[in-house]
Amino acid sequence: MKRLIYADNAATTKLDKEAFEAMLPWMTEEYGNASQPYSFSREPKKALAEARASIAACINAEPEEIFFTSGGTESDNWAIKGSAFSDPTHKATITSSIEHHAVLRSCAAIEKLGYPVAYLQPTTDGTILPENLESCITDNTRLVSIMFANNEIGSIQPIKELCKIAHSYGALFHTDAVQAVGHVIVDVKDLGIDMLSASAHKFNGPKGIGFLFVRKGVDIQPYADGGAQERGMRAGTENIASIVGMAAAVKRNCDAIDQNNKHVLALEEQLINKLSSSGIPYVQNGGRSRLPGLISLSFPDKDGEAILHRLDLKGICVSTGAACNSKETEISHVLRAIEIGESAAVGTIRISLGKQNTIAEVDAIITALQAILNEKI
Ligand code: PLP
């Protein structure tokens, strides 16, 4: 088999072996439905409660504030639509132009139904400034939804200050923390967050499972009607195996956050130092406050998609900032919003390093990049 260097950890991460092993019994022997009253359902019910408590502890929440979902997309949809529909008197939502499509398209959906949405523009390093929120928010604002960390350029937002402004106008604050949970410290109480979206496959858990944190007392509409699961807010038989796997993965990452960050930052430093000394012209996007390991690089006058495919031929996985279809190049909404210019955007790649990457892999990525960028592409 060809050697694989996986450097696209912002797209998804490798499932931790320990999380996988924790999942197995819930798919084989302990397959009971947690909602049934007989003793065979006692263990799944207990596992569900333990997972909820363990996940809550990782973000300093209470267990009853964690609602299991199918992942980041569902959590974002629920937070945006569930809060808009819960208060017809306060209709407005404020978000940013650099959110993930799960937020942006949920906002477009409520706009069609008559709920106004305002989109804050970032600075050129991808930051949403509190003063921009201050100048846009009114007493009619129901929800402010600003992502914790951007998935394309890694910029981390001033969440505490943004929360404070939202609350001073009586609005709720939601954050899409899909790229942040398990990678940087997230303390919902300290930051004052009302709702937070997370997804297990971004922190070495299984795919198709996530959660929405909803602070006690926050009034949102249920996501799915049906049975009484998730306290009637999100009906459907619980996916115990995945929930247990998610709890194991997030605990492992949160317990080792400093150690993992130290490792990933050392890899990042190595990559940037080698790239700088190679003499290849590049610009790094995302400003100074960024997610460790998420490196967005623009190579002006180069073609990011061609770089991606050439790296792929060498067994290296990265992402781009622009995708070419047969007629035109589609530049990502994030790169457009930070105004890096068409040529830089077309020449952008995202390398996202994780705890499983090694120095040898970083060296191999740089060697491959150098060879590719010295070709005519
Ligand atoms: N929000 C952000 C910031 C993301 O990066 C992603 C996934 O790429 C999502 C939401 C969607 O999460 P999921 O894949 O779990 O639906």
Short mmCIF file of C-alpha atoms and ligand atoms in Angstrom, two decimals:
data_model
loop_
_atom_site.label_atom_id
_atom_site.label_comp_id
_atom_site.label_asym_id
_atom_site.label_seq_id
_atom_site.Cartn_x
_atom_site.Cartn_y
_atom_site.Cartn_z
CA MET A 1 0.00 0.00 0.00
CA LYS A 2 1.14 3.56 -0.81
CA ARG A 3 2.36 5.57 2.21
CA LEU A 4 -0.32 8.01 3.38
CA ILE A 5 0.44 11.35 5.01
CA TYR A 6 -2.84 12.65 6.33
CA ALA A 7 -2.64 16.43 6.80
CA ASP A 8 -6.32 17.33 6.53
CA ASN A 9 -7.36 17.05 10.18
CA ALA A 10 -9.75 20.01 9.87
CA ALA A 11 -11.80 17.89 7.44
CA THR A 12 -11.88 14.87 9.72
CA THR A 13 -9.61 13.05 12.15
CA LYS A 14 -8.57 9.46 12.70
CA LEU A 15 -10.74 7.64 15.23
CA ASP A 16 -8.80 7.03 18.45
CA LYS A 17 -8.24 3.31 19.08
CA GLU A 18 -9.47 3.73 22.66
CA ALA A 19 -12.68 5.40 21.46
CA PHE A 20 -13.24 2.60 18.95
CA GLU A 21 -12.74 -0.06 21.61
CA ALA A 22 -15.09 1.74 24.00
CA MET A 23 -17.79 1.64 21.28
CA LEU A 24 -17.66 -2.09 20.51
CA PRO A 25 -19.70 -3.60 23.40
CA TRP A 26 -22.62 -1.24 22.65
CA MET A 27 -22.90 -2.66 19.12
CA THR A 28 -22.46 -6.30 20.02
CA GLU A 29 -23.53 -7.54 23.49
CA GLU A 30 -25.11 -4.43 25.02
CA TYR A 31 -27.45 -3.52 22.19
CA GLY A 32 -30.50 -2.69 24.35
CA ASN A 33 -32.63 0.40 23.75
CA ALA A 34 -31.86 2.87 26.55
CA SER A 35 -35.54 3.88 26.78
CA GLN A 36 -36.89 0.45 27.75
CA PRO A 37 -37.79 -0.28 31.39
CA TYR A 38 -36.30 -3.83 31.70
CA SER A 39 -32.94 -4.58 33.25
CA PHE A 40 -31.23 -5.28 29.87
CA SER A 41 -31.57 -1.52 29.19
CA ARG A 42 -29.99 -0.52 32.46
CA GLU A 43 -26.39 -0.60 31.17
CA PRO A 44 -27.05 1.44 27.97
CA LYS A 45 -28.98 3.98 30.07
CA LYS A 46 -26.06 4.22 32.49
CA ALA A 47 -23.55 4.56 29.63
CA LEU A 48 -25.62 7.40 28.17
CA ALA A 49 -25.68 9.26 31.51
CA GLU A 50 -21.94 8.75 32.03
CA ALA A 51 -21.10 9.95 28.53
CA ARG A 52 -23.27 13.04 28.97
CA ALA A 53 -21.58 13.89 32.28
CA SER A 54 -18.09 13.30 30.90
CA ILE A 55 -18.70 15.46 27.81
CA ALA A 56 -20.26 18.22 29.94
CA ALA A 57 -17.19 18.25 32.21
CA CYS A 58 -14.90 18.80 29.18
CA ILE A 59 -16.55 22.16 28.41
CA ASN A 60 -17.51 23.06 32.02
CA ALA A 61 -21.24 22.51 31.41
CA GLU A 62 -23.88 20.58 33.34
CA PRO A 63 -24.89 17.11 32.04
CA GLU A 64 -28.50 18.21 31.41
CA GLU A 65 -27.18 20.98 29.14
CA ILE A 66 -25.79 18.46 26.60
CA PHE A 67 -28.10 17.28 23.78
CA PHE A 68 -26.80 14.57 21.46
CA THR A 69 -27.14 15.22 17.71
CA SER A 70 -25.85 13.69 14.46
CA GLY A 71 -22.95 16.20 14.30
CA GLY A 72 -21.98 19.80 13.71
CA THR A 73 -24.41 20.43 10.85
CA GLU A 74 -27.44 19.34 12.86
CA SER A 75 -26.30 21.25 15.96
CA ASP A 76 -25.89 24.46 13.92
CA ASN A 77 -29.27 24.02 12.21
CA TRP A 78 -30.93 23.43 15.57
CA ALA A 79 -29.33 26.44 17.30
CA ILE A 80 -30.16 28.89 14.47
CA LYS A 81 -33.67 27.70 13.61
CA GLY A 82 -34.62 26.61 17.12
CA SER A 83 -33.88 30.01 18.61
CA ALA A 84 -35.42 32.03 15.76
CA PHE A 85 -38.69 30.07 15.92
CA SER A 86 -38.91 30.22 19.72
CA ASP A 87 -39.48 33.98 20.00
CA PRO A 88 -41.62 35.65 17.30
CA THR A 89 -41.23 39.04 19.00
CA HIS A 90 -37.42 39.18 18.66
CA LYS A 91 -36.74 38.18 15.13
CA ALA A 92 -33.25 39.23 14.15
CA THR A 93 -30.13 37.04 13.95
CA ILE A 94 -26.57 38.28 13.57
CA THR A 95 -23.84 36.02 12.23
CA SER A 96 -20.63 36.45 10.23
CA SER A 97 -19.77 36.01 6.57
CA ILE A 98 -17.05 33.44 7.40
CA GLU A 99 -19.26 30.83 9.11
CA HIS A 100 -19.47 27.23 7.93
CA HIS A 101 -22.27 26.57 5.42
CA ALA A 102 -24.21 24.73 8.15
CA VAL A 103 -24.71 28.15 9.79
CA LEU A 104 -24.91 30.25 6.62
CA ARG A 105 -27.51 28.03 4.93
CA SER A 106 -29.56 27.75 8.15
CA CYS A 107 -29.56 31.56 8.23
CA ALA A 108 -30.61 31.70 4.56
CA ALA A 109 -33.48 29.32 5.41
CA ILE A 110 -34.83 31.51 8.24
CA GLU A 111 -34.41 34.65 6.11
CA LYS A 112 -36.76 33.10 3.54
CA LEU A 113 -39.33 32.73 6.32
CA GLY A 114 -39.12 36.42 7.22
CA TYR A 115 -36.48 36.40 9.98
CA PRO A 116 -33.85 39.04 9.16
CA VAL A 117 -30.17 38.09 9.32
CA ALA A 118 -27.16 40.45 9.35
CA TYR A 119 -23.69 39.25 8.35
CA LEU A 120 -20.63 40.78 10.05
CA GLN A 121 -17.50 41.10 7.91
CA PRO A 122 -14.14 39.97 9.29
CA THR A 123 -10.86 41.86 9.34
CA THR A 124 -8.27 40.74 6.78
CA ASP A 125 -6.86 38.29 9.34
CA GLY A 126 -10.28 36.72 9.82
CA THR A 127 -11.35 38.29 13.12
CA ILE A 128 -14.90 39.44 13.91
CA LEU A 129 -14.41 42.66 15.85
CA PRO A 130 -16.65 43.27 18.90
CA GLU A 131 -17.18 46.89 17.81
CA ASN A 132 -18.74 45.65 14.56
CA LEU A 133 -21.23 43.59 16.54
CA GLU A 134 -21.90 46.58 18.82
CA SER A 135 -22.76 48.76 15.82
CA CYS A 136 -25.14 46.18 14.31
CA ILE A 137 -26.99 44.71 17.32
CA THR A 138 -30.36 46.07 18.49
CA ASP A 139 -32.97 45.21 21.14
CA ASN A 140 -34.72 43.18 18.41
CA THR A 141 -31.77 40.77 18.10
CA ARG A 142 -32.67 37.26 19.22
CA LEU A 143 -29.42 35.45 18.45
CA VAL A 144 -25.77 36.20 17.74
CA SER A 145 -23.98 33.21 16.16
CA ILE A 146 -20.23 33.55 15.68
CA MET A 147 -17.93 30.56 15.18
CA PHE A 148 -15.25 29.81 17.80
CA ALA A 149 -12.53 29.09 15.26
CA ASN A 150 -12.65 29.21 11.48
CA ASN A 151 -12.30 25.91 9.63
CA GLU A 152 -10.43 27.35 6.63
CA ILE A 153 -7.97 29.81 8.13
CA GLY A 154 -8.05 28.86 11.83
CA SER A 155 -8.74 32.36 13.21
CA ILE A 156 -10.08 32.24 16.79
CA GLN A 157 -12.75 34.78 17.65
CA PRO A 158 -13.00 37.02 20.76
CA ILE A 159 -15.91 34.94 22.07
CA LYS A 160 -16.07 36.36 25.61
CA GLU A 161 -16.35 39.97 24.39
CA LEU A 162 -18.86 39.07 21.68
CA CYS A 163 -20.98 37.17 24.28
CA LYS A 164 -20.97 40.17 26.61
CA ILE A 165 -22.27 42.47 23.89
CA ALA A 166 -25.02 39.97 22.89
CA HIS A 167 -26.17 39.66 26.49
CA SER A 168 -26.18 43.41 27.08
CA TYR A 169 -28.89 43.61 24.38
CA GLY A 170 -30.82 40.61 25.75
CA ALA A 171 -29.73 38.36 22.86
CA LEU A 172 -28.55 34.74 23.02
CA PHE A 173 -25.04 33.77 21.94
CA HIS A 174 -24.35 30.60 19.92
CA THR A 175 -20.93 29.47 18.74
CA ASP A 176 -20.04 26.82 16.19
CA ALA A 177 -17.12 25.29 18.08
CA VAL A 178 -16.75 22.29 15.76
CA GLN A 179 -13.07 23.05 15.08
CA ALA A 180 -12.30 24.10 18.65
CA VAL A 181 -13.67 21.47 21.05
CA GLY A 182 -10.96 18.96 21.92
CA HIS A 183 -8.24 21.24 20.49
CA VAL A 184 -8.31 24.40 22.61
CA ILE A 185 -9.76 25.01 26.07
CA VAL A 186 -13.48 25.76 25.83
CA ASP A 187 -15.18 26.82 29.08
CA VAL A 188 -18.81 27.72 28.41
CA LYS A 189 -19.35 29.20 31.88
CA ASP A 190 -16.29 31.43 31.82
CA LEU A 191 -17.03 32.64 28.28
CA GLY A 192 -20.78 33.08 28.89
CA ILE A 193 -21.86 30.94 25.90
CA ASP A 194 -25.59 30.07 25.65
CA MET A 195 -25.33 27.42 22.90
CA LEU A 196 -22.37 25.57 21.38
CA SER A 197 -22.11 23.10 18.50
CA ALA A 198 -19.55 20.28 18.45
CA SER A 199 -18.82 17.26 16.27
CA ALA A 200 -17.03 14.07 17.33
CA HIS A 201 -15.19 13.32 14.07
CA LYS A 202 -13.17 16.55 14.45
CA PHE A 203 -11.68 15.38 17.76
CA ASN A 204 -10.79 11.76 16.96
CA GLY A 205 -14.27 10.44 17.66
CA PRO A 206 -16.66 8.66 15.28
CA LYS A 207 -18.50 10.32 12.39
CA GLY A 208 -22.22 11.14 12.47
CA ILE A 209 -22.39 12.12 16.13
CA GLY A 210 -22.08 15.45 17.93
CA PHE A 211 -23.81 17.58 20.50
CA LEU A 212 -25.44 20.90 21.11
CA PHE A 213 -24.82 22.54 24.48
CA VAL A 214 -27.86 24.57 25.53
CA ARG A 215 -27.45 26.54 28.74
CA LYS A 216 -30.13 25.83 31.35
CA GLY A 217 -32.98 28.34 30.98
CA VAL A 218 -32.39 29.03 27.27
CA ASP A 219 -35.62 28.59 25.34
CA ILE A 220 -35.30 26.97 21.91
CA GLN A 221 -37.69 24.87 19.85
CA PRO A 222 -37.14 21.08 19.77
CA TYR A 223 -35.18 19.83 16.77
CA ALA A 224 -37.09 16.61 16.11
CA ASP A 225 -40.52 15.62 17.37
CA GLY A 226 -41.25 12.03 18.33
CA GLY A 227 -40.20 10.06 21.40
CA ALA A 228 -39.09 11.49 24.71
CA GLN A 229 -35.33 11.06 24.09
CA GLU A 230 -33.08 14.04 24.89
CA ARG A 231 -35.85 15.35 27.16
CA GLY A 232 -38.25 15.66 24.25
CA MET A 233 -35.97 18.08 22.41
CA ARG A 234 -34.41 15.70 19.87
CA ALA A 235 -36.43 12.54 19.43
CA GLY A 236 -34.97 9.28 18.12
CA THR A 237 -33.35 6.19 19.65
CA GLU A 238 -29.93 7.15 20.97
CA ASN A 239 -26.80 6.00 19.14
CA ILE A 240 -25.17 4.67 22.31
CA ALA A 241 -22.02 3.28 20.68
CA SER A 242 -21.20 6.56 18.95
CA ILE A 243 -22.08 8.63 22.01
CA VAL A 244 -19.74 6.49 24.15
CA GLY A 245 -17.02 6.79 21.46
CA MET A 246 -17.48 10.57 21.35
CA ALA A 247 -17.22 10.82 25.15
CA ALA A 248 -14.04 8.73 25.20
CA ALA A 249 -12.46 10.77 22.38
CA VAL A 250 -13.25 14.20 23.79
CA LYS A 251 -12.02 13.22 27.24
CA ARG A 252 -8.75 11.89 25.84
CA ASN A 253 -8.17 15.07 23.83
CA CYS A 254 -9.21 17.45 26.62
CA ASP A 255 -7.03 15.64 29.18
CA ALA A 256 -4.02 16.00 26.83
CA ILE A 257 -4.78 19.42 25.35
CA ASP A 258 -1.47 21.06 26.42
CA GLN A 259 0.62 18.08 25.36
CA ASN A 260 -1.17 17.79 21.98
CA ASN A 261 -0.87 21.52 21.33
CA LYS A 262 2.82 21.51 22.18
CA HIS A 263 3.36 18.68 19.68
CA VAL A 264 1.25 20.24 16.93
CA LEU A 265 2.82 23.69 17.40
CA ALA A 266 6.29 22.16 17.08
CA LEU A 267 5.20 20.55 13.79
CA GLU A 268 3.77 23.86 12.61
CA GLU A 269 6.97 25.72 13.49
CA GLN A 270 9.04 23.18 11.59
CA LEU A 271 6.80 23.48 8.54
CA ILE A 272 6.83 27.29 8.51
CA ASN A 273 10.60 27.52 9.16
CA LYS A 274 11.37 25.11 6.32
CA LEU A 275 8.97 26.84 3.98
CA SER A 276 10.44 30.27 4.81
CA SER A 277 13.99 29.08 4.25
CA SER A 278 13.04 27.45 0.92
CA GLY A 279 12.63 30.90 -0.64
CA ILE A 280 9.18 30.04 -2.04
CA PRO A 281 6.96 33.16 -1.84
CA TYR A 282 3.89 32.53 0.34
CA VAL A 283 1.46 34.29 2.67
CA GLN A 284 0.00 32.66 5.78
CA ASN A 285 -3.67 33.50 6.43
CA GLY A 286 -5.62 33.74 9.69
CA GLY A 287 -3.73 36.25 11.84
CA ARG A 288 -1.96 35.54 15.11
CA SER A 289 -4.72 33.98 17.21
CA ARG A 290 -5.21 30.69 15.39
CA LEU A 291 -6.01 27.04 15.98
CA PRO A 292 -2.77 25.09 16.53
CA GLY A 293 -1.86 23.12 13.41
CA LEU A 294 -4.33 24.76 11.01
CA ILE A 295 -2.12 26.37 8.39
CA SER A 296 -3.66 28.24 5.46
CA LEU A 297 -1.00 29.12 2.90
CA SER A 298 -1.42 31.20 -0.23
CA PHE A 299 1.03 30.84 -3.09
CA PRO A 300 0.30 33.77 -5.43
CA ASP A 301 0.10 32.87 -9.13
CA LYS A 302 -0.01 29.15 -8.31
CA ASP A 303 -2.99 26.83 -8.55
CA GLY A 304 -4.04 25.33 -5.19
CA GLU A 305 -6.10 22.62 -6.85
CA ALA A 306 -3.14 21.51 -8.96
CA ILE A 307 -0.95 21.50 -5.81
CA LEU A 308 -3.56 19.33 -4.03
CA HIS A 309 -3.64 16.78 -6.86
CA ARG A 310 0.16 16.64 -7.15
CA LEU A 311 0.46 16.15 -3.39
CA ASP A 312 -2.20 13.46 -3.63
CA LEU A 313 -0.08 11.60 -6.18
CA LYS A 314 2.65 11.56 -3.54
CA GLY A 315 0.22 10.19 -0.91
CA ILE A 316 -0.29 13.51 0.92
CA CYS A 317 -3.80 14.78 1.81
CA VAL A 318 -4.42 18.56 2.15
CA SER A 319 -7.28 20.92 1.20
CA THR A 320 -7.65 23.95 -1.06
CA GLY A 321 -9.27 27.35 -0.74
CA ALA A 322 -10.76 27.33 -4.20
CA ALA A 323 -12.32 24.67 -6.36
CA CYS A 324 -12.31 24.75 -10.13
CA ASN A 325 -15.33 23.48 -11.99
CA SER A 326 -15.27 23.18 -15.74
CA LYS A 327 -16.26 26.84 -16.33
CA GLU A 328 -14.85 28.94 -13.52
CA THR A 329 -12.92 28.92 -10.28
CA GLU A 330 -15.07 29.06 -7.16
CA ILE A 331 -13.24 30.92 -4.44
CA SER A 332 -14.24 30.03 -0.88
CA HIS A 333 -16.51 32.53 0.86
CA VAL A 334 -13.96 32.79 3.69
CA LEU A 335 -11.02 33.78 1.46
CA ARG A 336 -13.31 36.18 -0.38
CA ALA A 337 -14.38 37.76 2.94
CA ILE A 338 -10.80 38.32 4.13
CA GLU A 339 -10.03 39.94 0.76
CA ILE A 340 -6.76 38.19 -0.05
CA GLY A 341 -7.34 38.70 -3.77
CA GLU A 342 -8.19 36.23 -6.52
CA SER A 343 -4.65 35.12 -7.36
CA ALA A 344 -3.76 34.36 -3.72
CA ALA A 345 -7.12 32.64 -3.15
CA VAL A 346 -6.68 30.36 -6.18
CA GLY A 347 -3.19 29.50 -4.90
CA THR A 348 -4.33 28.65 -1.36
CA ILE A 349 -3.98 25.30 0.36
CA ARG A 350 -4.91 24.31 3.92
CA ILE A 351 -2.58 21.96 5.77
CA SER A 352 -4.17 20.86 9.04
CA LEU A 353 -1.86 18.92 11.31
CA GLY A 354 -3.07 16.75 14.18
CA LYS A 355 -1.71 14.88 17.16
CA GLN A 356 -0.97 11.83 14.99
CA ASN A 357 1.34 13.68 12.57
CA THR A 358 5.12 13.50 12.94
CA ILE A 359 8.15 15.69 12.20
CA ALA A 360 9.17 13.22 9.47
CA GLU A 361 5.76 13.71 7.82
CA VAL A 362 6.12 17.50 7.96
CA ASP A 363 9.56 17.21 6.32
CA ALA A 364 8.06 15.00 3.59
CA ILE A 365 5.25 17.55 3.00
CA ILE A 366 7.77 20.39 2.61
CA THR A 367 10.01 18.38 0.28
CA ALA A 368 6.99 17.51 -1.86
CA LEU A 369 5.69 21.09 -1.82
CA GLN A 370 9.09 22.47 -2.84
CA ALA A 371 9.31 20.06 -5.77
CA ILE A 372 5.75 20.87 -6.90
CA LEU A 373 6.07 24.64 -6.53
CA ASN A 374 9.30 24.68 -8.49
CA GLU A 375 7.44 23.04 -11.39
CA LYS A 376 5.29 25.21 -13.65
CA ILE A 377 1.73 25.01 -12.26
N1 PLP B 1 -18.93 23.69 11.42
C1 PLP B 1 -17.62 23.72 11.14
C2 PLP B 1 -16.80 24.91 11.55
C3 PLP B 1 -17.03 22.66 10.47
O1 PLP B 1 -15.72 22.70 10.18
C4 PLP B 1 -17.85 21.55 10.09
C5 PLP B 1 -17.26 20.43 9.32
O2 PLP B 1 -16.42 20.60 8.48
C6 PLP B 1 -19.20 21.56 10.43
C7 PLP B 1 -19.71 22.65 11.10
C8 PLP B 1 -20.09 20.41 10.09
O3 PLP B 1 -19.88 19.34 10.98
P1 PLP B 1 -20.34 17.85 10.63
O4 PLP B 1 -19.39 17.35 9.60
O5 PLP B 1 -20.23 17.10 11.92
O6 PLP B 1 -21.75 17.95 10.18
#
